[in-house]
Coordinates of C-alpha atoms in Angstrom, one line a residue:
M1 CA 137.0 136.4 134.8
S2 CA 139.8 134.7 132.7
L3 CA 139.0 133.7 129.2
F4 CA 140.5 130.2 130.0
S5 CA 138.8 129.7 133.3
R6 CA 136.9 126.4 133.6
P7 CA 133.1 126.6 133.2
K8 CA 130.8 125.8 136.1
K9 CA 129.8 122.2 136.2
Q10 CA 126.3 121.8 134.7
S11 CA 123.8 119.4 136.0
E12 CA 124.1 116.0 134.4
G13 CA 121.5 115.0 131.8
P14 CA 120.4 111.5 130.8
S15 CA 123.1 109.0 130.1
P16 CA 123.9 108.8 126.4
S17 CA 123.2 105.7 124.4
P18 CA 126.0 103.4 123.3
L19 CA 125.6 104.8 119.7
Q20 CA 125.8 108.4 121.0
D21 CA 128.8 107.6 123.2
G22 CA 130.6 105.9 120.3
R23 CA 129.8 108.9 118.0
R24 CA 131.1 111.4 120.5
K25 CA 134.4 109.4 121.0
Q26 CA 134.8 109.2 117.2
I27 CA 134.4 112.9 116.8
T28 CA 136.8 113.5 119.7
S29 CA 139.4 111.5 117.9
L30 CA 139.5 114.1 115.1
H31 CA 140.9 116.5 117.7
T32 CA 143.2 114.1 119.5
H33 CA 145.0 113.1 116.2
Q34 CA 146.1 116.8 115.7
L35 CA 144.0 117.4 112.6
A36 CA 143.1 120.9 111.3
V37 CA 139.4 120.2 111.9
R38 CA 136.5 122.6 111.6
E39 CA 132.9 121.9 112.5
L40 CA 130.5 122.9 109.7
Q41 CA 127.4 121.3 111.3
P42 CA 127.4 120.1 115.0
D43 CA 127.9 116.4 115.3
T44 CA 127.3 115.8 111.6
V45 CA 129.7 117.6 109.2
Y46 CA 133.4 118.4 109.7
E47 CA 136.1 119.7 107.5
V48 CA 139.8 118.8 107.7
T49 CA 142.3 120.9 105.7
T50 CA 145.7 119.6 104.5
T51 CA 148.4 120.7 102.1
T52 CA 150.2 118.1 99.9
P53 CA 153.9 118.2 99.2
S54 CA 153.0 119.7 95.7
S55 CA 151.5 122.7 97.6
L56 CA 147.9 121.7 96.8
T57 CA 145.5 122.5 99.6
L58 CA 142.7 120.0 100.1
Q59 CA 139.6 120.1 102.1
L60 CA 138.2 116.8 103.3
T61 CA 134.5 117.1 104.2
I62 CA 133.4 114.4 106.7
T63 CA 129.7 113.7 106.8
L64 CA 128.5 111.4 109.6
P65 CA 125.2 109.6 109.0
P66 CA 122.7 109.3 111.8
T67 CA 123.7 105.7 112.4
F68 CA 127.4 106.5 112.6
P69 CA 129.6 104.7 113.9
D70 CA 127.6 101.7 113.0
T71 CA 127.7 102.8 109.4
P72 CA 130.8 104.4 107.7
P73 CA 131.2 108.2 107.2
S74 CA 131.5 109.8 103.8
I75 CA 134.7 111.7 103.0
K76 CA 134.7 114.1 100.0
V77 CA 137.7 115.8 98.6
K78 CA 137.7 119.4 97.4
P79 CA 138.8 120.7 94.9
P80 CA 138.3 117.8 92.3
V81 CA 141.5 115.7 92.1
Q82 CA 142.7 112.4 90.6
H83 CA 143.9 109.7 92.9
A84 CA 143.6 105.9 93.2
W85 CA 141.6 106.4 96.4
V86 CA 139.2 109.0 95.1
D87 CA 136.3 108.3 92.7
K88 CA 135.0 110.6 90.0
A89 CA 132.5 112.2 92.4
G90 CA 135.4 113.2 94.7
Y91 CA 134.6 110.7 97.5
V92 CA 137.4 108.7 99.2
I93 CA 136.7 105.0 98.6
G94 CA 140.1 103.4 98.4
H95 CA 140.9 103.1 102.0
E96 CA 140.3 99.4 103.0
R97 CA 138.7 100.4 106.4
L98 CA 136.0 102.4 104.6
A99 CA 135.3 99.5 102.2
R100 CA 135.1 97.1 105.1
W101 CA 133.8 99.3 107.8
D102 CA 133.3 97.7 111.2
A103 CA 133.4 100.0 114.2
G104 CA 133.7 97.0 116.5
Q105 CA 137.1 96.3 115.1
G106 CA 138.6 99.3 116.7
I107 CA 138.4 101.8 113.7
V108 CA 139.1 105.3 114.9
L109 CA 137.9 108.2 112.7
G110 CA 140.8 110.5 113.6
R111 CA 143.3 107.7 112.7
L112 CA 141.5 107.0 109.4
L113 CA 141.7 110.7 108.4
R114 CA 145.4 110.8 109.4
E115 CA 146.1 107.7 107.2
I116 CA 144.3 109.3 104.2
I117 CA 146.3 112.5 104.7
Q118 CA 149.6 110.4 104.8
E119 CA 148.5 108.6 101.6
F120 CA 148.1 112.0 99.9
A121 CA 151.5 113.0 101.2
I122 CA 153.2 109.9 99.9
R123 CA 151.3 109.8 96.6
P124 CA 150.0 113.3 96.1
P125 CA 146.8 113.6 94.0
S126 CA 146.8 115.6 90.9
R127 CA 144.2 118.2 89.5
P128 CA 142.3 117.0 86.4
E129 CA 143.6 118.7 83.3
H130 CA 140.3 120.3 82.3
S131 CA 140.2 122.1 85.7
Y132 CA 143.2 124.3 85.0
Q133 CA 143.8 124.2 81.2
H134 CA 141.7 125.8 78.6
H135 CA 141.0 124.1 75.2
H136 CA 143.2 125.6 72.6
S137 CA 144.0 125.3 68.9
P138 CA 147.5 124.1 67.7
T139 CA 148.5 127.7 67.1
T140 CA 147.5 129.1 70.5
T141 CA 149.3 128.9 73.9
S142 CA 147.5 127.3 76.9
V143 CA 146.7 129.8 79.7
P144 CA 147.0 128.6 83.3
G145 CA 143.8 128.7 85.2
P146 CA 143.2 130.6 88.4
S147 CA 144.2 127.7 90.5
L148 CA 147.8 127.9 89.1
M149 CA 148.0 131.7 88.7
H150 CA 147.1 132.4 92.4
P151 CA 148.4 130.1 95.2
Q152 CA 145.7 128.6 97.4
H153 CA 145.7 129.4 101.1
A154 CA 144.1 127.6 104.0
P155 CA 140.6 128.9 104.7
I156 CA 140.3 131.6 107.5
P157 CA 138.6 130.0 110.6
E158 CA 135.0 131.0 110.9
F159 CA 133.2 131.7 114.2
P160 CA 129.4 131.7 113.5
E161 CA 128.7 132.9 117.1
V162 CA 130.0 136.4 116.3
D163 CA 128.6 136.7 112.8
H164 CA 125.3 138.1 114.0
L165 CA 126.7 140.5 116.6
S166 CA 126.9 144.2 115.8
L167 CA 130.0 146.3 116.3
E168 CA 128.5 147.8 119.5
E169 CA 127.9 144.4 120.9
L170 CA 131.4 143.3 120.0
D171 CA 132.8 146.4 121.6
D172 CA 130.7 145.7 124.8
L173 CA 132.1 142.2 125.0
L174 CA 135.6 143.5 124.7
K175 CA 135.1 146.0 127.5
N176 CA 133.3 143.5 129.9
E177 CA 135.7 140.7 130.8
E178 CA 133.1 138.7 132.7
A179 CA 130.6 138.8 129.7
L180 CA 133.4 138.0 127.3
G181 CA 134.4 135.0 129.4
L182 CA 130.8 133.7 129.4
F183 CA 130.5 134.3 125.7
F184 CA 133.8 132.6 125.1
E185 CA 132.7 129.5 127.1
Q186 CA 129.5 129.2 125.0
M187 CA 131.4 129.0 121.7
E188 CA 131.2 125.7 119.9
H189 CA 135.0 125.5 119.4
V190 CA 135.6 126.1 123.1
K191 CA 132.9 123.5 124.1
S192 CA 134.4 121.0 121.7
M193 CA 137.9 121.5 123.1
R194 CA 136.6 121.4 126.7
Q195 CA 134.9 118.1 125.8
V196 CA 138.1 116.8 124.2
H197 CA 140.1 117.7 127.3
A198 CA 137.5 116.1 129.6
D199 CA 137.5 112.9 127.6
L200 CA 141.3 112.8 127.7
V201 CA 141.3 113.3 131.4
V202 CA 138.6 110.6 131.9
G203 CA 140.5 108.3 129.6
N204 CA 143.8 108.8 131.3
E205 CA 142.3 108.3 134.7
A206 CA 140.6 105.1 133.6
L207 CA 143.8 103.9 132.2
A208 CA 145.7 104.7 135.4
R209 CA 143.0 103.0 137.5
R210 CA 143.2 99.8 135.3
N211 CA 147.0 99.8 135.7
L212 CA 146.7 100.2 139.5
E213 CA 144.0 97.4 139.7
K214 CA 146.4 95.1 137.9
E215 CA 149.3 95.9 140.2
N216 CA 148.6 93.1 142.8
E217 CA 147.9 90.6 139.9
I218 CA 151.2 91.6 138.2
N219 CA 153.2 91.3 141.5
A220 CA 151.6 87.9 142.2
L221 CA 152.5 86.7 138.6
K222 CA 156.1 88.0 139.1
S223 CA 156.3 86.1 142.5
S224 CA 155.0 82.9 140.9
L225 CA 157.4 83.3 137.9
T226 CA 160.3 83.7 140.3
E227 CA 159.2 80.5 142.2
Q228 CA 158.9 78.6 138.9
V229 CA 162.3 79.7 137.7
T230 CA 163.9 78.6 141.0
L231 CA 162.1 75.2 140.8
M232 CA 163.2 74.9 137.1
R233 CA 166.8 75.5 138.1
S234 CA 166.8 73.0 140.9
Q235 CA 165.1 70.4 138.6
K236 CA 167.7 71.1 135.9
N237 CA 170.5 70.6 138.4
L238 CA 169.0 67.3 139.5
F239 CA 168.6 66.3 135.9
D240 CA 172.2 67.0 135.1
E241 CA 173.3 65.0 138.1
N242 CA 171.2 62.0 137.1
S243 CA 172.3 62.3 133.5
K244 CA 176.0 62.1 134.7
I245 CA 175.3 59.1 136.8
R246 CA 173.5 57.4 133.9
E247 CA 176.4 58.1 131.6
D248 CA 178.9 56.7 134.1
E249 CA 176.7 53.5 134.4
L250 CA 176.4 53.2 130.7
M251 CA 180.1 53.3 130.3
R252 CA 180.4 50.0 132.2
F253 CA 178.6 48.4 129.3
G254 CA 180.3 50.1 126.5
S255 CA 182.5 48.2 124.1
D256 CA 185.6 50.2 124.7
Y257 CA 185.2 49.9 128.5
I258 CA 184.7 46.1 128.4
T259 CA 187.6 45.7 126.0
S260 CA 189.8 47.7 128.2
K261 CA 188.8 45.8 131.3
L262 CA 189.3 42.4 129.5
R263 CA 192.8 43.4 128.3
A264 CA 193.7 44.5 131.9
A265 CA 192.4 41.2 133.3
L266 CA 194.4 39.2 130.6
S267 CA 197.6 41.1 131.6
Q268 CA 196.8 40.3 135.2
S269 CA 196.4 36.6 134.5
D270 CA 199.8 36.5 132.6
E271 CA 201.5 38.3 135.5
L272 CA 200.0 35.9 138.0
S273 CA 201.1 32.8 136.0
D274 CA 204.7 34.3 135.8
S275 CA 204.6 34.8 139.6
I276 CA 203.6 31.2 140.2
A277 CA 206.4 29.9 137.9
T278 CA 208.9 32.1 139.7
S279 CA 207.8 30.7 143.0
F280 CA 208.2 27.1 141.7
V281 CA 211.7 27.9 140.4
D282 CA 212.6 29.4 143.8
G283 CA 211.5 26.2 145.5
K284 CA 208.6 27.9 147.3
L285 CA 206.0 25.6 145.7
G286 CA 205.9 21.9 145.3
V287 CA 205.2 20.2 142.0
D288 CA 201.6 19.3 142.7
D289 CA 200.8 22.8 144.0
F290 CA 202.6 24.4 141.1
L291 CA 200.8 22.3 138.5
K292 CA 197.4 22.9 140.0
Q293 CA 197.8 26.7 140.4
F294 CA 199.6 27.3 137.2
R295 CA 197.0 25.2 135.2
D296 CA 194.1 27.2 136.7
V297 CA 195.6 30.5 136.0
R298 CA 196.7 29.7 132.5
K299 CA 193.2 28.4 131.8
V300 CA 191.7 31.7 132.8
Y301 CA 194.4 33.5 130.8
H302 CA 193.6 31.6 127.5
L303 CA 189.9 32.1 128.0
R304 CA 190.4 35.9 128.3
A305 CA 192.8 35.9 125.4
A306 CA 190.3 34.0 123.2
K307 CA 187.6 36.5 124.1
L308 CA 189.8 39.4 123.3
E309 CA 190.8 37.9 120.0
R310 CA 187.1 37.4 119.0
I311 CA 186.2 40.9 120.0
S312 CA 189.1 42.2 117.8
R313 CA 187.9 40.2 114.9
E314 CA 184.2 41.1 115.4
P315 CA 184.1 44.8 116.5
G316 CA 180.3 44.9 116.4
L317 CA 180.0 41.9 118.9
L318 CA 179.5 44.2 121.9
S319 CA 177.4 46.8 120.2
A320 CA 173.7 47.1 121.1
P321 CA 171.3 45.4 118.8

């Protein structure tokens, strides 16, 4: 039997309550956010180890109260440090999500721990002076404490499941692959990772299903959007055409257009009167006809000339009120 073979599916127990389900998801987030997490007490106490840029190794002990995630966790930093986010007792209190805890607002425990670690990386905490420096007189030299003389190392992982086994029992496990596999699957670390993997599979499957369920809706929205864009373009073309027609019509009532047409009509009346006079001189018109036609044409000419002169004197006469 392989050490990494999947365990047999156990019979399903009673459905967890919403509080239990939320608690389990929050605990799972500690693993999904790639934290060096160690379970000290199942479902209650966890420890995350991190090292600051100043080579200071910190242990963040996360304690989950019975009503978590409805109430916030407590996060204690060891060894004692000085930082704006850490109080005198060593508890993290400076993160705004801890101060205004509301699990319904999407607060994720793993992300919260990741943000605290990032804060310690950007602004590394310092050790209190009394923790590493002895009191001394002006004539003596301070002696570095053990924390400075010996570099700190990350704690060695512990496996409580094997602590109570004798050497003979351990040797038997190593010789029996099937028994070793069963023992391996019963370890809390393995169960936790199996649960994390199962939660990720379920979450990914649920996300994929939601995406597939929305496929028809998205396609319908795309089709509707295409139709609306086509309609908008046709309406815009119609609007542009009507706007051009309107501008052309408005030009007929513009001062420049009216003045130009009046000046052309004045020139036309002058040319027509010259033509009548030429016809009279050439003997093509009698005196009576000449006088009547010439008088009428010149009357129109002078009326148009008077109007053009007034427009020239009063430019705003044709402007809209």
